[in-house]
Each structure stands twice: as C-alpha cells, then as structure tokens.
mmCIF file of C-alpha atoms in Angstrom:
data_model
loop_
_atom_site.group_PDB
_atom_site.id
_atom_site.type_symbol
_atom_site.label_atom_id
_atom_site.label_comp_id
_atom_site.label_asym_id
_atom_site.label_seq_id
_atom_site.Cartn_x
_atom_site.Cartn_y
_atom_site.Cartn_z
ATOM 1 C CA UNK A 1 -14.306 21.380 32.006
ATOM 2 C CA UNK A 2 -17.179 22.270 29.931
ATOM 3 C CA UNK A 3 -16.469 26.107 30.746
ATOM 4 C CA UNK A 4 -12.875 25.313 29.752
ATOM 5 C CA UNK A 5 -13.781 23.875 26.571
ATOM 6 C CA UNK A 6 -16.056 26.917 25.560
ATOM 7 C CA UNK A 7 -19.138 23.822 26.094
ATOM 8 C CA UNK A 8 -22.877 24.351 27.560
ATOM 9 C CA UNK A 9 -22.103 23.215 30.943
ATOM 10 C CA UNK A 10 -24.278 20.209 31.775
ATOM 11 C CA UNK A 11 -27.131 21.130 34.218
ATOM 12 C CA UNK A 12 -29.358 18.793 36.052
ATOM 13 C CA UNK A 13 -32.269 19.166 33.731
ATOM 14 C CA UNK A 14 -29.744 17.499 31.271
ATOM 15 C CA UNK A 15 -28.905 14.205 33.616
ATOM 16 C CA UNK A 16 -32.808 14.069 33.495
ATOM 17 C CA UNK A 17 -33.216 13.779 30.126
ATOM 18 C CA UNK A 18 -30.544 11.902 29.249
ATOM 19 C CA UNK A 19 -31.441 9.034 32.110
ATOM 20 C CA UNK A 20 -35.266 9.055 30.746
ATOM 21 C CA UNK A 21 -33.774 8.836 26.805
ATOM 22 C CA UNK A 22 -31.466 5.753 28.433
ATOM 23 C CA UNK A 23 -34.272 4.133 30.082
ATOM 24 C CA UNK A 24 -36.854 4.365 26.955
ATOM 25 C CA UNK A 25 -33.530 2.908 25.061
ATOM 26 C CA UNK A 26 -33.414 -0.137 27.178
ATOM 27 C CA UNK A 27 -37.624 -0.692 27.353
ATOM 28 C CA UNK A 28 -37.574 -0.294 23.866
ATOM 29 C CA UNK A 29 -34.731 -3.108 23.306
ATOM 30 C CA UNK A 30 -36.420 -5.127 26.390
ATOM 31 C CA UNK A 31 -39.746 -5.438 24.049
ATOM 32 C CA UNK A 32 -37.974 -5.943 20.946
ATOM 33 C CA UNK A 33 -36.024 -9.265 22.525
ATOM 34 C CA UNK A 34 -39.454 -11.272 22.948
ATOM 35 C CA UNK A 35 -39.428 -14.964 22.836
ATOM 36 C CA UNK A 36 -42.396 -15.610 20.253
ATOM 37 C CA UNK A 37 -40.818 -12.776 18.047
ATOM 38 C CA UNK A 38 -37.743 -14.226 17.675
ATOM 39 C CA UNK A 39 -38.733 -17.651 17.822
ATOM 40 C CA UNK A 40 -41.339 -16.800 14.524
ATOM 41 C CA UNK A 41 -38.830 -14.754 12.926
ATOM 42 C CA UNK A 42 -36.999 -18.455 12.153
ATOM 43 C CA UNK A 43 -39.846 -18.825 9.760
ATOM 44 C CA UNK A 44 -40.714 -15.614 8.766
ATOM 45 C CA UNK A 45 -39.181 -15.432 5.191
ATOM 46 C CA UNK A 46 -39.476 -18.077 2.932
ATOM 47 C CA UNK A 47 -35.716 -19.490 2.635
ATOM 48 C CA UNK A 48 -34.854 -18.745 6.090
ATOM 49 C CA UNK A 49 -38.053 -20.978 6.706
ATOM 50 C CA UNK A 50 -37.222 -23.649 4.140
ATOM 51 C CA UNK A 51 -33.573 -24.333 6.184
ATOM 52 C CA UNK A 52 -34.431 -23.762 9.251
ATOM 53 C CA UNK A 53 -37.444 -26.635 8.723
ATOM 54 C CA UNK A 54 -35.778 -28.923 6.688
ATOM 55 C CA UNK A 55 -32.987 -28.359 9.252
ATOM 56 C CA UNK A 56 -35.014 -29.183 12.064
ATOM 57 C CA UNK A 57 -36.337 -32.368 10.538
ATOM 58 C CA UNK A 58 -33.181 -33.576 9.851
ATOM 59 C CA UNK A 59 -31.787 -32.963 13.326
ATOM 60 C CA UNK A 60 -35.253 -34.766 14.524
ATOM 61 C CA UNK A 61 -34.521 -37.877 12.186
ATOM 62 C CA UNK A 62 -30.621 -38.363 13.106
ATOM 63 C CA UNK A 63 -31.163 -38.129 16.661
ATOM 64 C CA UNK A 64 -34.262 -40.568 16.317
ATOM 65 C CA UNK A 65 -31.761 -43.201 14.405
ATOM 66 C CA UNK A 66 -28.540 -42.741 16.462
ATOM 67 C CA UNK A 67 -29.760 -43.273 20.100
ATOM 68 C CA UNK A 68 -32.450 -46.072 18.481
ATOM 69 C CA UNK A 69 -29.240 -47.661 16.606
ATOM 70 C CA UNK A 70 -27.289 -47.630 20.250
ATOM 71 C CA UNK A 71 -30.051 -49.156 22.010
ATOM 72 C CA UNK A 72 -30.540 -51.939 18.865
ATOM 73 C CA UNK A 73 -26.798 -53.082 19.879
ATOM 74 C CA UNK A 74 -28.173 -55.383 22.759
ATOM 75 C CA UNK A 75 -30.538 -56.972 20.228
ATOM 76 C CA UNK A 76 -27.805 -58.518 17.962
ATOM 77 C CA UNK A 77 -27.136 -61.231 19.367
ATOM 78 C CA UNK A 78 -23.697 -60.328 20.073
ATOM 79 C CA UNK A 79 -21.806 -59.228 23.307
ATOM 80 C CA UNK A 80 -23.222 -55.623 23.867
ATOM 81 C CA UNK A 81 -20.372 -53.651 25.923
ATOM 82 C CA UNK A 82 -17.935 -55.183 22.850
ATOM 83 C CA UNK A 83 -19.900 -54.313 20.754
ATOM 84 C CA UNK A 84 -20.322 -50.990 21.402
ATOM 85 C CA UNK A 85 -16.924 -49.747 22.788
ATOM 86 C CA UNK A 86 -15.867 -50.857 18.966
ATOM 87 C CA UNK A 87 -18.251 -48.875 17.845
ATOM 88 C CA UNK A 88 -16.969 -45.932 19.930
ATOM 89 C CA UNK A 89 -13.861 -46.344 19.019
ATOM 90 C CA UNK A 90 -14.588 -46.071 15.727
ATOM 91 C CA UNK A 91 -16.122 -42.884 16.267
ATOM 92 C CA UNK A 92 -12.712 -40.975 16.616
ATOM 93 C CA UNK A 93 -11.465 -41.082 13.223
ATOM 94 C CA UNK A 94 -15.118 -39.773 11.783
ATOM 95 C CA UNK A 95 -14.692 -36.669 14.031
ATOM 96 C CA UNK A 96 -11.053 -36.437 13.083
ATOM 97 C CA UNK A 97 -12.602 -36.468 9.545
ATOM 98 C CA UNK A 98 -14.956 -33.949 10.136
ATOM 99 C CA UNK A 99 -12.254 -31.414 11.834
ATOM 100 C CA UNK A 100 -9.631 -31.876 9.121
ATOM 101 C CA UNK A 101 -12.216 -32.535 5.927
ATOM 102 C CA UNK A 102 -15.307 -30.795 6.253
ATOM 103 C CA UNK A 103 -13.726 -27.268 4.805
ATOM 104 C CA UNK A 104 -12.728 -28.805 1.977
ATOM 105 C CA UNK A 105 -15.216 -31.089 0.956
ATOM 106 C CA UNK A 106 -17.944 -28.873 2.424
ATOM 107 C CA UNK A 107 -21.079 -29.868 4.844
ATOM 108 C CA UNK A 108 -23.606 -31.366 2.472
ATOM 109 C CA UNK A 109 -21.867 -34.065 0.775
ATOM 110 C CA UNK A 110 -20.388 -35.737 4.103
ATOM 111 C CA UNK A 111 -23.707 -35.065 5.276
ATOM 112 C CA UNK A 112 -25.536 -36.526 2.979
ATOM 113 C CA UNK A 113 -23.507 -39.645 2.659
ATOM 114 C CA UNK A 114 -23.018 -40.361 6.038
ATOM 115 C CA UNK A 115 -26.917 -40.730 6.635
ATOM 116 C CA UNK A 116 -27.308 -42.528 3.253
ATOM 117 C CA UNK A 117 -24.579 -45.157 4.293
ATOM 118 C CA UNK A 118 -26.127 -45.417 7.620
ATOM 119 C CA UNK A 119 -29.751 -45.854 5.975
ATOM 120 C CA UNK A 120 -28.243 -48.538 3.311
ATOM 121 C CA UNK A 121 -26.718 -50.765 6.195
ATOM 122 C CA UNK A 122 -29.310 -50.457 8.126
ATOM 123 C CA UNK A 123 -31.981 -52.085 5.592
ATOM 124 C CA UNK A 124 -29.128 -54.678 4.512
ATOM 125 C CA UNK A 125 -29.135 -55.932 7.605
ATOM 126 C CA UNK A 126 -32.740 -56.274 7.884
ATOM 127 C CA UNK A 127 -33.508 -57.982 5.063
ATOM 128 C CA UNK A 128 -30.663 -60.382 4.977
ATOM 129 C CA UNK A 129 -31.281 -61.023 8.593
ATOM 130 C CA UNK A 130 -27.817 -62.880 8.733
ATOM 131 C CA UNK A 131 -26.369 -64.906 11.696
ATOM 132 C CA UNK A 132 -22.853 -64.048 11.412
ATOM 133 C CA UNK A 133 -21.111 -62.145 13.961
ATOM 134 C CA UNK A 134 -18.646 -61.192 12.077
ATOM 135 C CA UNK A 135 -21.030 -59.212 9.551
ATOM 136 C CA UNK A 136 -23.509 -57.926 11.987
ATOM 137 C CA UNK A 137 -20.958 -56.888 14.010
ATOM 138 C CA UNK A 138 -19.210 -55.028 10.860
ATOM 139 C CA UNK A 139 -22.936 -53.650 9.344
ATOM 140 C CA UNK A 140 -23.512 -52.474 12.973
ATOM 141 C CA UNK A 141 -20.043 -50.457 13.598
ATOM 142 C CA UNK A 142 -20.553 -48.945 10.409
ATOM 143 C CA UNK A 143 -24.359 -48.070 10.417
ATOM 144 C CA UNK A 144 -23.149 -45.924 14.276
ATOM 145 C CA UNK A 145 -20.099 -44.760 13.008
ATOM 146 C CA UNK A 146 -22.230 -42.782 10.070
ATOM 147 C CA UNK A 147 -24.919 -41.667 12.074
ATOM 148 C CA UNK A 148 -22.360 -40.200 14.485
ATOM 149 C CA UNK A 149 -20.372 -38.367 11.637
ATOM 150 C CA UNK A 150 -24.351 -37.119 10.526
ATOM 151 C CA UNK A 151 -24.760 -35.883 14.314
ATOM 152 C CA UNK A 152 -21.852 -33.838 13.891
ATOM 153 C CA UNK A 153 -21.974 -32.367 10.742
ATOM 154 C CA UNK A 154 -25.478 -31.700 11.100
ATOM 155 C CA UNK A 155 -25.064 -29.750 15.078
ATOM 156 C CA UNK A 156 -22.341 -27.883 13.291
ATOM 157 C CA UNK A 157 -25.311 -26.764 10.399
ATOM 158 C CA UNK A 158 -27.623 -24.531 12.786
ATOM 159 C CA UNK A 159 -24.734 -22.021 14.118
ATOM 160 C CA UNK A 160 -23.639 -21.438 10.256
ATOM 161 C CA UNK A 161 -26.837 -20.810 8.921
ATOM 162 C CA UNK A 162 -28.947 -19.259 11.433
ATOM 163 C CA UNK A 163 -28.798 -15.075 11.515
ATOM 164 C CA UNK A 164 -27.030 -13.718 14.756
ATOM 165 C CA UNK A 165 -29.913 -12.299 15.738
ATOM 166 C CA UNK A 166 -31.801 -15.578 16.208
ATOM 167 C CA UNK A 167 -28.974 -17.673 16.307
ATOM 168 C CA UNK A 168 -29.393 -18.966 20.214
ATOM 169 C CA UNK A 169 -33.222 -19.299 19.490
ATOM 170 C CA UNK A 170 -32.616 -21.300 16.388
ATOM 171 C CA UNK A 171 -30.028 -23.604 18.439
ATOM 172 C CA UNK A 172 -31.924 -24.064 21.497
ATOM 173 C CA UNK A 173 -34.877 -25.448 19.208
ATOM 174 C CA UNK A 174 -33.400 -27.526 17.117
ATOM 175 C CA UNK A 175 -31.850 -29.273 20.541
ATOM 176 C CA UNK A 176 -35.327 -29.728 21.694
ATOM 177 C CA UNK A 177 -35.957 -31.362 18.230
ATOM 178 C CA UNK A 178 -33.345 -33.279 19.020
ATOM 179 C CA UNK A 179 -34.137 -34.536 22.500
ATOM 180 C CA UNK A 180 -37.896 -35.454 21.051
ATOM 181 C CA UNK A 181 -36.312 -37.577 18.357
ATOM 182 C CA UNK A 182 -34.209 -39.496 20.912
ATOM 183 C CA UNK A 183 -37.041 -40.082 23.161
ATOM 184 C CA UNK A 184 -38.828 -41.359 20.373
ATOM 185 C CA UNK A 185 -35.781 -43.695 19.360
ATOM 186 C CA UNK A 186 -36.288 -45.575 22.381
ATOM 187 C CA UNK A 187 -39.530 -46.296 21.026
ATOM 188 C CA UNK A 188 -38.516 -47.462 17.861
ATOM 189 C CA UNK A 189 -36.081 -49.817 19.410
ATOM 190 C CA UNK A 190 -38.921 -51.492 21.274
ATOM 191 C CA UNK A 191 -39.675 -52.535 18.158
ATOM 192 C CA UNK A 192 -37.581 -55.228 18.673
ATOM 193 C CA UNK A 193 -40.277 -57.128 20.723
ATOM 194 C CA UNK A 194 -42.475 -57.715 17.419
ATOM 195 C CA UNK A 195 -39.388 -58.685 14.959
ATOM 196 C CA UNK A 196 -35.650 -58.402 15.536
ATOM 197 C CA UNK A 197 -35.326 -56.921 12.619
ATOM 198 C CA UNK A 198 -37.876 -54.336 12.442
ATOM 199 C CA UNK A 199 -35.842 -51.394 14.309
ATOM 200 C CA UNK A 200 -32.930 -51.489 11.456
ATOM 201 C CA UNK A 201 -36.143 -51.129 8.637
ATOM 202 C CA UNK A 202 -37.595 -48.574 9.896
ATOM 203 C CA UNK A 203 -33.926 -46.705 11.028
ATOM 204 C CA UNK A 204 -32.848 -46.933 7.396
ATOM 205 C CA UNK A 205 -36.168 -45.866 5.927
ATOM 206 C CA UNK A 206 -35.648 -42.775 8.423
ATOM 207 C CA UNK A 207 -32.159 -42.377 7.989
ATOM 208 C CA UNK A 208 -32.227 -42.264 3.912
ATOM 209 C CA UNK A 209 -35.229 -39.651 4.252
ATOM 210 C CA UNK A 210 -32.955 -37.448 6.176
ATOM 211 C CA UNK A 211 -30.167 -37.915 3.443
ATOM 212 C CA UNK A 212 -33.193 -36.410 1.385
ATOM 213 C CA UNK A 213 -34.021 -33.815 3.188
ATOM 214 C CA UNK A 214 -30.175 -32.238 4.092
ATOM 215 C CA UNK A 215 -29.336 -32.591 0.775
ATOM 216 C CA UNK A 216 -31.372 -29.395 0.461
ATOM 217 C CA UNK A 217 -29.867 -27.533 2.780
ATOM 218 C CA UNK A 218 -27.451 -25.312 1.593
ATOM 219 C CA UNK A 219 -23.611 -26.176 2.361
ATOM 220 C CA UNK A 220 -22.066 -23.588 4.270
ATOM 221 C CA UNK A 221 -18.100 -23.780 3.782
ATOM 222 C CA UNK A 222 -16.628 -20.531 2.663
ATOM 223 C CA UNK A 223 -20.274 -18.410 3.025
ATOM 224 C CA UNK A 224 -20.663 -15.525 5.280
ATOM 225 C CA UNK A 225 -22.287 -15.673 8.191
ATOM 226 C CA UNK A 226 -25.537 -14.006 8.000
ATOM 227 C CA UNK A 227 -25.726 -11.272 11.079
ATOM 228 C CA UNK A 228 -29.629 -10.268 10.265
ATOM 229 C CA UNK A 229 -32.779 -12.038 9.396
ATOM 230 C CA UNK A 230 -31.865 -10.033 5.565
ATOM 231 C CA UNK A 231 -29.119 -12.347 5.310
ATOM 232 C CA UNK A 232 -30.528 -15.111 6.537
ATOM 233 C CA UNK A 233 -32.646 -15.022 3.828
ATOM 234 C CA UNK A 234 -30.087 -14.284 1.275
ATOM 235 C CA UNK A 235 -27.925 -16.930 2.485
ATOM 236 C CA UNK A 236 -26.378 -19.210 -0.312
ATOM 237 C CA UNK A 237 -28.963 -17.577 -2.469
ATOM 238 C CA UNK A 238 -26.839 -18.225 -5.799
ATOM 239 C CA UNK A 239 -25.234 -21.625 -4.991
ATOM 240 C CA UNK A 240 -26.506 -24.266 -7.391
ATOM 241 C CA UNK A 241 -28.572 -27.114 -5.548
ATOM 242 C CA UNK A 242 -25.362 -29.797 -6.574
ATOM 243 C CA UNK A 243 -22.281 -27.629 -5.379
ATOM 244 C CA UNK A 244 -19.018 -28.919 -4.201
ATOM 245 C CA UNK A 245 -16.084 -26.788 -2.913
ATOM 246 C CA UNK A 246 -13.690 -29.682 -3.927
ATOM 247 C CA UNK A 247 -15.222 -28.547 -7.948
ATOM 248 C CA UNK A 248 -14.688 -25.275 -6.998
ATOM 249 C CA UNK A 249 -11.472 -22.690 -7.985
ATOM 250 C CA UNK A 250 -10.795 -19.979 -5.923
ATOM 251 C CA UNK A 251 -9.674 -16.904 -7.587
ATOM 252 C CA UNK A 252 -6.418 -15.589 -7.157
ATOM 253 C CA UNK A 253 -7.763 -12.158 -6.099
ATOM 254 C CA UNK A 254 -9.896 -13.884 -3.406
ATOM 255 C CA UNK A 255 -7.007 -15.229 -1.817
ATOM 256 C CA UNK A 256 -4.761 -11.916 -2.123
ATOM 257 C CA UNK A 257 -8.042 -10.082 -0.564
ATOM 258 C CA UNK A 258 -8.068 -12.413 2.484
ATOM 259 C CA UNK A 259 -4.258 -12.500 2.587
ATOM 260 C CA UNK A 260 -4.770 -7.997 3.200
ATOM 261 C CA UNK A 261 -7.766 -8.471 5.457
ATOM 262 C CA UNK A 262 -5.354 -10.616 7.838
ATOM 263 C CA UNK A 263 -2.268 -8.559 7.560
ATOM 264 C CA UNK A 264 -4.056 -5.604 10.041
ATOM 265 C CA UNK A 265 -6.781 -4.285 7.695
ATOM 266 C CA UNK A 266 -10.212 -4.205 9.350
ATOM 267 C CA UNK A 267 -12.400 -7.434 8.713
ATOM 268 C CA UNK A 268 -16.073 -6.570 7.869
ATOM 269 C CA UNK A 269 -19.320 -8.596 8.762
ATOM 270 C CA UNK A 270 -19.816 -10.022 5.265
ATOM 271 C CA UNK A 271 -16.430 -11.090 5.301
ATOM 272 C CA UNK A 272 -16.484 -13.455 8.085
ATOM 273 C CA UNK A 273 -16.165 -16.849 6.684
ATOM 274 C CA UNK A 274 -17.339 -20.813 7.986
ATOM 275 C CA UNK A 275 -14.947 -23.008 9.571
ATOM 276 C CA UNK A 276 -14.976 -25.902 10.914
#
C-alpha cells in the first residue's frame, strides 16, 4: 500500500524505532503519574492550596460533628431508634433541596448556613439544657438534618474545584480527612460521660468554625471546571468573597452562546460548566 501510495515503504528498522519511541512515551508518562507529585501538587500554588486546605478542614470538621451528633442521639434522654429514623426522614427533603436548589442559590450560602444552623442548635441546647422532649427532640432533628445537607454540599465541593489532573488524588484525601474526623467524633461523644451536655458545646463550637472556614471557599455554580493545576489556580479568581448567583444576571448573549454550543457546535474545556 505504501508503494501504491507513492510512500517510503515501512521497513523493520522503522517498527524498531517506533516501538522504542512508544515505550519511552509510556516510561515517561509512568514517572510523571507519581503519588507524592500529585499528591503535593494540591498545594503547590497558593490558591489551589488555600481551597484545597480550607476544604479539607471543613470536610474534617463536618464529618467530626455529624457521626458525633448521631451517636449523641442515645444520650437525650429520649427513645433512640425514634429518634433517629425522624431524623432520617428528615434527611430526604434536604437532599431534594440540594438537587433542585443548589444551582441556583449556589454552594456557599447553603453551605454555610447549614453548618451555622447546625452549630447554633447545637450550643442552644447545651446551655439551656432543657427537659422537654418535645424541644430536644425538635433541636436534635434539626441540628442532623443541617449537618447532613453540610455533608452533601460540601462532598459535592472537591470534584468542582479540584483540577482533572489531581482530581482522584484530591478526592481520595479529603475522604481520608473525612474518615479521621468520624473516628474522632466517637470521641467527642464520649464526652457524654463527664456532662450530658458537653458533646453539643463542643459540636457547635466545631460546627460554626467550619461555617467560617467554607465561607471562604469559592462557590462553584456556573464556573468551569479547571482541567490543569493553571486553572486550578485561576479558579474563581475574580468572584468577590460575598457572591450569590441568586444576585446575579445572566447576559442575554451568555445564554444565546450556550443555546449554539448545544445545538451541535463543539463544546470546549473552558466551557464546561458545574451542576449539581
């Protein structure tokens, strides 16, 4: 065929070079993909460092107060399987919420208020230190219903503003923040044997210092997704430090540009979009 096409024809010395080109290729990728590398290029520029620890706390903190807040439930006084299949329950609607809501009212806001709630009811109910069941049982739906709706915004967070490229590495470690925090919640529910009321301080002191803490990270709805560690870094570089997408107009010519990018014309990398 190469004859045919008036081509060099491919000789043996050729297959040689090209399999020794193909095998550098792969060694070369092989020692790029290292584990420390990508694991330290989550904190190798300064923004992509600021989110991803900020993010990391956050995840830490939320895990800490949700599984400590599920085993507080058998401390209430109150009938613990009740207690927490209502709170359960309950948990439907927030992730409803977050399906339906979240890419309108954007990932901070819910974020932030969910823990804040949480954090409020949680030190309510430890300093009024009330015996009815009615309230505790109504302060302690509430205080897991939040957490959960921080749990989910929050593991939503790290595959939105991680870079492709580090995007599994970035997961997988926050999870392992995660599964310390819980650990540790178990501890914090032992509390319990020193003052009844000592777990729900210390969840709400926790839980309104992560309100604090992803109120800095930036909200994600309608941003690219960053492919490279560039982007990462450049990732909601320009969006002010109190922005809401409910505040926000989109421009007629945004919406006519996304209407011709879905009617067959090719969709770029920096045009991918968040959702929920």
């Amino acid at each position: 065929m190469a004859r045919f096409n008036g081509r060099h024809e491919i000789t043996e010395d050729d297959f040689t070079t090209l399999q020794i080109k193909t095998a550098e290729a792969e060694q070369s990728q092989q020692q790029k993909k290292s584990f420390w590398k990508d694991t330290f290029a989550l904190v190798a520029t300064p923004r992509l460092r600021r989110n991803t620890l900020v993010l990391f706390a956050g995840w830490f903190l939320i895990c800490l107060c949700y599984n400590a807040n599920t085993l507080e439930l058998s401390h209430l006084g109150l009938n613990v399987y009740g207690t927490y299949s209502t709170a359960i329950a309950f948990e439907l609607p927030v992730n409803l919420f977050t399906i339906m809501a979240l890419d309108r009212l954007g990932r901070r806001w819910p974020n932030v208020a969910f823990m804040f709630i949480g954090g409020t009811i949680s030190l309510v109910m430890a300093l009024l230190r009330t015996d009815s069941s009615a309230a505790t049982l109504a302060m302690a739906v509430i205080t897991i219903v939040c957490y959960a709706g921080g749990y989910n915004i929050t593991y939503q967070l790290a595959s939105e503003i991680f870079p492709t490229e580090i995007r599994g590495r970035g997961v997988l470690i926050k999870r392992l923040f995660g599964d310390i925090g819980s650990c540790l919640g178990a501890d914090v529910a032992y509390l319990v044997e020193y003052d009844r009321y000592l777990p729900l301080l210390v969840m709400g002191v926790l839980s309104l210092l992560a309100a604090l803490l992803l109120f800095f990270v930036p909200d994600t709805v309608h941003e690219p997704l960053p492919q490279t560690i560039e982007d990462g870094e450049e990732f909601a570089k320009g969006q002010p430090l109190c922005f809401c997408p409910v505040l926000v107009t989109r421009l007629p010519d945004q919406d006519k540009d996304r209407g011709n990018k879905s009617n067959g014309e090719p969709i770029k990398d920096q045009d991918v979009v968040t959702h929920l």
